[in-house]
PDB file of C-alpha atoms in Angstrom:
ATOM      1  CA  MET A   1     227.214  52.874 -63.017  1.00  0.00           C
ATOM      2  CA  ILE A   2     226.094  50.306 -60.257  1.00  0.00           C
ATOM      3  CA  ASN A   3     227.966  47.242 -60.973  1.00  0.00           C
ATOM      4  CA  GLY A   4     224.798  45.746 -63.222  1.00  0.00           C
ATOM      5  CA  ARG A   5     223.324  44.237 -59.004  1.00  0.00           C
ATOM      6  CA  PRO A   6     222.872  45.859 -55.488  1.00  0.00           C
ATOM      7  CA  GLN A   7     225.338  44.482 -53.401  1.00  0.00           C
ATOM      8  CA  LYS A   8     223.595  45.195 -50.501  1.00  0.00           C
ATOM      9  CA  ARG A   9     220.330  44.013 -48.772  1.00  0.00           C
ATOM     10  CA  PRO A  10     218.219  47.911 -49.755  1.00  0.00           C
ATOM     11  CA  ARG A  11     217.436  49.858 -46.799  1.00  0.00           C
ATOM     12  CA  HIS A  12     213.733  49.679 -46.194  1.00  0.00           C
ATOM     13  CA  SER A  13     210.109  51.392 -44.930  1.00  0.00           C
ATOM     14  CA  HIS A  14     208.017  50.092 -43.220  1.00  0.00           C
ATOM     15  CA  SER A  15     204.773  52.027 -40.647  1.00  0.00           C
ATOM     16  CA  ILE A  16     202.210  50.897 -37.646  1.00  0.00           C
ATOM     17  CA  MET A  17     198.531  50.899 -38.883  1.00  0.00           C
ATOM     18  CA  ALA A  18     195.536  49.741 -40.911  1.00  0.00           C
ATOM     19  CA  GLN A  19     192.333  50.002 -41.898  1.00  0.00           C
ATOM     20  CA  SER A  20     189.670  49.377 -45.160  1.00  0.00           C
ATOM     21  CA  GLY A  21     188.626  51.428 -47.482  1.00  0.00           C
ATOM     22  CA  ALA A  22     190.327  54.295 -50.126  1.00  0.00           C
ATOM     23  CA  PRO A  23     189.656  56.823 -53.323  1.00  0.00           C
ATOM     24  CA  MET A  24     189.775  54.813 -56.742  1.00  0.00           C
ATOM     25  CA  PHE A  25     193.905  56.457 -57.195  1.00  0.00           C
ATOM     26  CA  LEU A  26     194.399  54.759 -54.551  1.00  0.00           C
ATOM     27  CA  TRP A  27     192.876  51.306 -54.769  1.00  0.00           C
ATOM     28  CA  ALA A  28     195.098  52.265 -58.624  1.00  0.00           C
ATOM     29  CA  LEU A  29     198.131  52.538 -57.098  1.00  0.00           C
ATOM     30  CA  VAL A  30     198.098  49.739 -54.725  1.00  0.00           C
ATOM     31  CA  GLY A  31     197.569  47.525 -57.547  1.00  0.00           C
ATOM     32  CA  VAL A  32     200.416  48.770 -59.852  1.00  0.00           C
ATOM     33  CA  MET A  33     202.615  48.578 -56.786  1.00  0.00           C
ATOM     34  CA  THR A  34     201.294  45.117 -56.446  1.00  0.00           C
ATOM     35  CA  THR A  35     201.454  44.184 -60.014  1.00  0.00           C
ATOM     36  CA  ILE A  36     205.360  45.233 -59.778  1.00  0.00           C
ATOM     37  CA  GLU A  37     205.674  42.678 -56.810  1.00  0.00           C
ATOM     38  CA  LEU A  38     203.746  40.228 -57.901  1.00  0.00           C
ATOM     39  CA  TRP A  39     205.715  39.718 -60.643  1.00  0.00           C
ATOM     40  CA  LEU A  40     209.443  40.821 -59.244  1.00  0.00           C
ATOM     41  CA  SER A  41     207.950  37.780 -56.782  1.00  0.00           C
ATOM     42  CA  LEU A  42     207.346  34.710 -58.930  1.00  0.00           C
ATOM     43  CA  SER A  43     210.736  35.760 -61.325  1.00  0.00           C
ATOM     44  CA  SER A  44     212.670  35.822 -58.108  1.00  0.00           C
ATOM     45  CA  SER A  45     211.591  32.489 -57.259  1.00  0.00           C
ATOM     46  CA  HIS A  46     211.720  30.683 -61.189  1.00  0.00           C
ATOM     47  CA  LEU A  47     208.284  31.087 -62.129  1.00  0.00           C
ATOM     48  CA  LEU A  48     209.066  33.336 -65.403  1.00  0.00           C
ATOM     49  CA  GLY A  49     211.862  31.738 -66.016  1.00  0.00           C
ATOM     50  CA  VAL A  50     215.916  32.068 -64.545  1.00  0.00           C
ATOM     51  CA  ILE A  51     216.362  34.678 -64.296  1.00  0.00           C
ATOM     52  CA  ASP A  52     215.929  36.948 -61.170  1.00  0.00           C
ATOM     53  CA  TYR A  53     214.108  40.707 -62.352  1.00  0.00           C
ATOM     54  CA  ARG A  54     214.308  41.733 -58.891  1.00  0.00           C
ATOM     55  CA  GLN A  55     218.308  42.880 -59.266  1.00  0.00           C
ATOM     56  CA  THR A  56     217.568  44.389 -62.557  1.00  0.00           C
ATOM     57  CA  ALA A  57     214.881  46.497 -61.506  1.00  0.00           C
ATOM     58  CA  TRP A  58     216.554  48.010 -57.899  1.00  0.00           C
ATOM     59  CA  LEU A  59     219.557  49.311 -60.557  1.00  0.00           C
ATOM     60  CA  LEU A  60     217.141  50.274 -62.768  1.00  0.00           C
ATOM     61  CA  GLY A  61     214.429  52.267 -60.321  1.00  0.00           C
ATOM     62  CA  ALA A  62     216.060  52.590 -57.344  1.00  0.00           C
ATOM     63  CA  PHE A  63     216.616  55.736 -55.041  1.00  0.00           C
ATOM     64  CA  TRP A  64     220.929  55.544 -55.473  1.00  0.00           C
ATOM     65  CA  GLN A  65     221.501  57.938 -52.375  1.00  0.00           C
ATOM     66  CA  PRO A  66     225.375  58.214 -54.673  1.00  0.00           C
ATOM     67  CA  VAL A  67     223.855  58.700 -58.234  1.00  0.00           C
ATOM     68  CA  LEU A  68     222.159  61.661 -56.649  1.00  0.00           C
ATOM     69  CA  SER A  69     225.721  62.964 -55.471  1.00  0.00           C
ATOM     70  CA  GLY A  70     227.546  61.814 -58.382  1.00  0.00           C
ATOM     71  CA  LEU A  71     230.126  59.529 -56.805  1.00  0.00           C
ATOM     72  CA  VAL A  72     228.163  56.979 -59.500  1.00  0.00           C
ATOM     73  CA  GLN A  73     227.060  57.584 -62.586  1.00  0.00           C
ATOM     74  CA  PRO A  74     223.869  57.667 -63.506  1.00  0.00           C
ATOM     75  CA  VAL A  75     222.847  54.123 -65.039  1.00  0.00           C
ATOM     76  CA  TYR A  76     220.582  55.309 -68.614  1.00  0.00           C
ATOM     77  CA  PRO A  77     219.918  59.042 -68.524  1.00  0.00           C
ATOM     78  CA  GLY A  78     217.276  60.526 -66.461  1.00  0.00           C
ATOM     79  CA  GLN A  79     217.826  58.434 -63.828  1.00  0.00           C
ATOM     80  CA  LYS A  80     218.928  61.038 -61.576  1.00  0.00           C
ATOM     81  CA  VAL A  81     215.212  62.426 -61.779  1.00  0.00           C
ATOM     82  CA  LEU A  82     213.200  59.549 -62.101  1.00  0.00           C
ATOM     83  CA  MET A  83     214.416  57.823 -58.859  1.00  0.00           C
ATOM     84  CA  PHE A  84     212.583  60.667 -57.968  1.00  0.00           C
ATOM     85  CA  VAL A  85     209.507  58.853 -57.427  1.00  0.00           C
ATOM     86  CA  THR A  86     210.478  55.223 -59.484  1.00  0.00           C
ATOM     87  CA  TYR A  87     211.160  54.030 -56.535  1.00  0.00           C
ATOM     88  CA  ALA A  88     208.418  54.341 -54.315  1.00  0.00           C
ATOM     89  CA  PHE A  89     206.231  51.309 -56.587  1.00  0.00           C
ATOM     90  CA  LEU A  90     209.568  49.128 -55.588  1.00  0.00           C
ATOM     91  CA  HIS A  91     209.562  46.796 -52.588  1.00  0.00           C
ATOM     92  CA  SER A  92     211.718  44.234 -50.946  1.00  0.00           C
ATOM     93  CA  GLY A  93     209.098  41.986 -50.995  1.00  0.00           C
ATOM     94  CA  LEU A  94     205.391  41.110 -50.269  1.00  0.00           C
ATOM     95  CA  VAL A  95     205.567  41.919 -45.947  1.00  0.00           C
ATOM     96  CA  HIS A  96     207.193  45.813 -46.592  1.00  0.00           C
ATOM     97  CA  LEU A  97     204.316  45.478 -49.920  1.00  0.00           C
ATOM     98  CA  VAL A  98     200.667  44.880 -47.672  1.00  0.00           C
ATOM     99  CA  VAL A  99     201.885  47.228 -44.401  1.00  0.00           C
ATOM    100  CA  ASN A 100     202.767  49.993 -46.309  1.00  0.00           C
ATOM    101  CA  SER A 101     199.487  49.324 -49.467  1.00  0.00           C
ATOM    102  CA  ALA A 102     197.316  48.568 -45.473  1.00  0.00           C
ATOM    103  CA  ILE A 103     198.332  51.591 -44.529  1.00  0.00           C
ATOM    104  CA  LEU A 104     198.089  54.038 -47.984  1.00  0.00           C
ATOM    105  CA  LEU A 105     194.253  52.923 -48.101  1.00  0.00           C
ATOM    106  CA  ALA A 106     193.438  53.644 -44.336  1.00  0.00           C
ATOM    107  CA  LEU A 107     194.575  57.174 -44.287  1.00  0.00           C
ATOM    108  CA  GLY A 108     193.137  58.456 -47.882  1.00  0.00           C
ATOM    109  CA  LYS A 109     189.914  57.471 -47.248  1.00  0.00           C
ATOM    110  CA  PHE A 110     190.196  60.083 -44.328  1.00  0.00           C
ATOM    111  CA  ILE A 111     192.963  62.850 -45.628  1.00  0.00           C
ATOM    112  CA  SER A 112     191.122  62.319 -48.828  1.00  0.00           C
ATOM    113  CA  SER A 113     186.900  62.919 -47.002  1.00  0.00           C
ATOM    114  CA  GLN A 114     188.903  66.767 -45.312  1.00  0.00           C
ATOM    115  CA  ILE A 115     190.709  67.940 -47.600  1.00  0.00           C
ATOM    116  CA  GLY A 116     189.575  66.357 -50.928  1.00  0.00           C
ATOM    117  CA  THR A 117     190.671  63.661 -54.317  1.00  0.00           C
ATOM    118  CA  HIS A 118     192.904  66.490 -55.435  1.00  0.00           C
ATOM    119  CA  LYS A 119     194.846  68.019 -52.409  1.00  0.00           C
ATOM    120  CA  THR A 120     194.883  64.261 -51.114  1.00  0.00           C
ATOM    121  CA  LEU A 121     197.281  63.456 -53.799  1.00  0.00           C
ATOM    122  CA  LEU A 122     199.330  66.422 -53.874  1.00  0.00           C
ATOM    123  CA  VAL A 123     200.394  64.812 -50.572  1.00  0.00           C
ATOM    124  CA  LEU A 124     201.780  62.418 -51.970  1.00  0.00           C
ATOM    125  CA  SER A 125     203.838  62.722 -54.595  1.00  0.00           C
ATOM    126  CA  VAL A 126     205.180  65.981 -52.755  1.00  0.00           C
ATOM    127  CA  SER A 127     205.664  63.814 -49.911  1.00  0.00           C
ATOM    128  CA  THR A 128     206.942  61.154 -52.533  1.00  0.00           C
ATOM    129  CA  ILE A 129     209.657  63.303 -54.032  1.00  0.00           C
ATOM    130  CA  THR A 130     210.931  65.213 -50.686  1.00  0.00           C
ATOM    131  CA  ALA A 131     210.507  61.926 -48.496  1.00  0.00           C
ATOM    132  CA  ALA A 132     213.564  60.887 -51.592  1.00  0.00           C
ATOM    133  CA  ALA A 133     215.671  64.163 -51.472  1.00  0.00           C
ATOM    134  CA  PHE A 134     215.990  64.062 -47.518  1.00  0.00           C
ATOM    135  CA  PHE A 135     217.300  60.019 -47.520  1.00  0.00           C
ATOM    136  CA  GLY A 136     219.741  61.792 -51.258  1.00  0.00           C
ATOM    137  CA  LEU A 137     220.268  64.469 -47.968  1.00  0.00           C
ATOM    138  CA  ILE A 138     221.402  63.287 -45.664  1.00  0.00           C
ATOM    139  CA  SER A 139     221.609  59.175 -45.473  1.00  0.00           C
ATOM    140  CA  THR A 140     225.446  58.393 -47.064  1.00  0.00           C
ATOM    141  CA  SER A 141     224.485  55.043 -48.037  1.00  0.00           C
ATOM    142  CA  ASN A 142     225.348  53.302 -50.733  1.00  0.00           C
ATOM    143  CA  GLU A 143     222.655  50.961 -49.966  1.00  0.00           C
ATOM    144  CA  PRO A 144     218.863  51.000 -53.154  1.00  0.00           C
ATOM    145  CA  MET A 145     216.433  52.495 -51.140  1.00  0.00           C
ATOM    146  CA  ILE A 146     212.909  51.502 -52.069  1.00  0.00           C
ATOM    147  CA  GLY A 147     209.634  51.271 -50.616  1.00  0.00           C
ATOM    148  CA  ALA A 148     206.821  53.264 -51.108  1.00  0.00           C
ATOM    149  CA  SER A 149     206.735  54.474 -46.852  1.00  0.00           C
ATOM    150  CA  GLY A 150     207.889  58.495 -48.353  1.00  0.00           C
ATOM    151  CA  ALA A 151     204.576  58.848 -49.554  1.00  0.00           C
ATOM    152  CA  VAL A 152     203.196  56.354 -46.138  1.00  0.00           C
ATOM    153  CA  PHE A 153     203.918  58.923 -44.188  1.00  0.00           C
ATOM    154  CA  GLY A 154     202.928  61.375 -45.874  1.00  0.00           C
ATOM    155  CA  LEU A 155     199.749  60.700 -45.257  1.00  0.00           C
ATOM    156  CA  ILE A 156     200.598  60.166 -41.052  1.00  0.00           C
ATOM    157  CA  GLY A 157     201.813  64.208 -40.998  1.00  0.00           C
ATOM    158  CA  ALA A 158     199.159  64.499 -43.413  1.00  0.00           C
ATOM    159  CA  TRP A 159     196.832  63.038 -40.828  1.00  0.00           C
ATOM    160  CA  GLN A 160     198.202  64.056 -37.458  1.00  0.00           C
ATOM    161  CA  ALA A 161     198.004  67.559 -38.773  1.00  0.00           C
ATOM    162  CA  VAL A 162     194.359  67.414 -39.342  1.00  0.00           C
ATOM    163  CA  LYS A 163     193.752  66.351 -36.049  1.00  0.00           C
ATOM    164  CA  CYS A 164     195.456  68.546 -34.411  1.00  0.00           C
ATOM    165  CA  GLN A 165     193.655  70.850 -36.525  1.00  0.00           C
ATOM    166  CA  LEU A 166     190.597  68.932 -35.026  1.00  0.00           C
ATOM    167  CA  LEU A 167     191.300  68.858 -31.668  1.00  0.00           C
ATOM    168  CA  LYS A 168     192.096  72.617 -31.487  1.00  0.00           C
ATOM    169  CA  ASN A 169     188.613  73.393 -33.038  1.00  0.00           C
ATOM    170  CA  ALA A 170     186.782  71.563 -30.664  1.00  0.00           C
ATOM    171  CA  GLY A 171     188.771  72.645 -28.062  1.00  0.00           C
ATOM    172  CA  ALA A 172     189.977  69.527 -27.509  1.00  0.00           C
ATOM    173  CA  SER A 173     193.775  68.908 -25.923  1.00  0.00           C
ATOM    174  CA  ILE A 174     196.100  68.014 -28.322  1.00  0.00           C
ATOM    175  CA  GLN A 175     197.722  65.778 -26.150  1.00  0.00           C
ATOM    176  CA  PRO A 176     196.280  62.240 -27.977  1.00  0.00           C
ATOM    177  CA  VAL A 177     198.202  63.791 -31.585  1.00  0.00           C
ATOM    178  CA  VAL A 178     201.944  64.374 -29.460  1.00  0.00           C
ATOM    179  CA  ILE A 179     201.491  60.551 -27.846  1.00  0.00           C
ATOM    180  CA  GLU A 180     201.414  59.361 -31.381  1.00  0.00           C
ATOM    181  CA  ILE A 181     204.048  61.629 -33.059  1.00  0.00           C
ATOM    182  CA  LEU A 182     206.322  60.265 -29.761  1.00  0.00           C
ATOM    183  CA  GLY A 183     205.314  56.604 -29.984  1.00  0.00           C
ATOM    184  CA  LEU A 184     205.822  56.973 -33.937  1.00  0.00           C
ATOM    185  CA  ILE A 185     209.146  57.794 -33.544  1.00  0.00           C
ATOM    186  CA  ILE A 186     209.869  54.691 -31.176  1.00  0.00           C
ATOM    187  CA  ALA A 187     208.176  52.395 -33.141  1.00  0.00           C
ATOM    188  CA  ASN A 188     210.800  53.914 -36.350  1.00  0.00           C
ATOM    189  CA  ILE A 189     213.689  53.475 -32.978  1.00  0.00           C
ATOM    190  CA  LEU A 190     212.974  49.983 -32.535  1.00  0.00           C
ATOM    191  CA  VAL A 191     211.878  49.157 -36.598  1.00  0.00           C
ATOM    192  CA  TYR A 192     215.471  50.816 -37.387  1.00  0.00           C
ATOM    193  CA  THR A 193     217.057  48.509 -34.261  1.00  0.00           C
ATOM    194  CA  ILE A 194     215.346  44.594 -36.055  1.00  0.00           C
ATOM    195  CA  LEU A 195     216.346  46.473 -39.025  1.00  0.00           C
ATOM    196  CA  SER A 196     220.304  46.860 -38.553  1.00  0.00           C
ATOM    197  CA  GLY A 197     220.228  49.929 -39.493  1.00  0.00           C
ATOM    198  CA  ARG A 198     219.015  49.647 -42.513  1.00  0.00           C
ATOM    199  CA  LEU A 199     215.925  51.559 -42.315  1.00  0.00           C
ATOM    200  CA  ALA A 200     215.092  54.427 -44.435  1.00  0.00           C
ATOM    201  CA  TRP A 201     213.782  57.383 -41.227  1.00  0.00           C
ATOM    202  CA  GLU A 202     215.108  59.418 -44.254  1.00  0.00           C
ATOM    203  CA  THR A 203     212.475  58.804 -45.661  1.00  0.00           C
ATOM    204  CA  HIS A 204     209.839  58.767 -43.599  1.00  0.00           C
ATOM    205  CA  LEU A 205     211.259  61.917 -41.691  1.00  0.00           C
ATOM    206  CA  GLY A 206     210.647  63.849 -45.281  1.00  0.00           C
ATOM    207  CA  GLY A 207     207.610  62.516 -45.913  1.00  0.00           C
ATOM    208  CA  TRP A 208     206.548  63.676 -43.298  1.00  0.00           C
ATOM    209  CA  LEU A 209     207.396  66.734 -42.305  1.00  0.00           C
ATOM    210  CA  THR A 210     206.195  67.154 -45.686  1.00  0.00           C
ATOM    211  CA  GLY A 211     202.940  65.015 -45.292  1.00  0.00           C
ATOM    212  CA  GLY A 212     202.243  67.468 -41.702  1.00  0.00           C
ATOM    213  CA  LEU A 213     202.731  70.882 -43.655  1.00  0.00           C
ATOM    214  CA  LEU A 214     200.475  70.878 -46.442  1.00  0.00           C
ATOM    215  CA  GLY A 215     198.175  69.137 -44.568  1.00  0.00           C
ATOM    216  CA  PHE A 216     197.807  71.331 -41.951  1.00  0.00           C
ATOM    217  CA  THR A 217     197.497  73.670 -44.696  1.00  0.00           C
ATOM    218  CA  PHE A 218     194.654  72.531 -47.299  1.00  0.00           C
ATOM    219  CA  ASN A 219     192.547  72.506 -44.215  1.00  0.00           C
ATOM    220  CA  ARG A 220     193.067  75.333 -42.829  1.00  0.00           C
ATOM    221  CA  HIS A 221     191.724  76.452 -46.111  1.00  0.00           C
ATOM    222  CA  GLN A 222     188.397  74.304 -46.178  1.00  0.00           C
TER     223      GLN A 222
END
């Protein structure tokens, strides 16, 4: 078992963009994440008593590479499977939550208008799982990985795939998309440096590749 509490700060992810408007299921998702983070923030501030539940939440819900690899035993039955989803509902603080939520709401409106609500939900779900799988297979970190950025980068990948196809169909250059992708890479490198290596870039990569593939496939069949 992991010793009851994470010893290090979690590897988490940040993203770039914001805009308002999104389908109701995304508002509901953000609402659940917000409720969890507010509860954890209040407990960390000891406004709910003397117990800080954040460490326990990370222990039970974060994605742990050592658990996946078998170096550490799961805390409870099914953790090795459930953590592929539960990590996305946990954040390191309100700033982390707000950044991810803003991008989910911003891109969700555009993506759902292009490929539909159900396919957008599928992009989010599959990207969340495959993003965690990328982290588990590539990373050798013993730190907990948290945050909805697997889903966020899934939407970014889908958005760029759809935008690329729209430009090609209009006979326009896809150079703006290429520039955006390069900007995304540079931004990840900068944030990785600022966070002293605690950015889960593996999660971002997995979510982005999955979202791009699904976005291209779904939009092509519209």
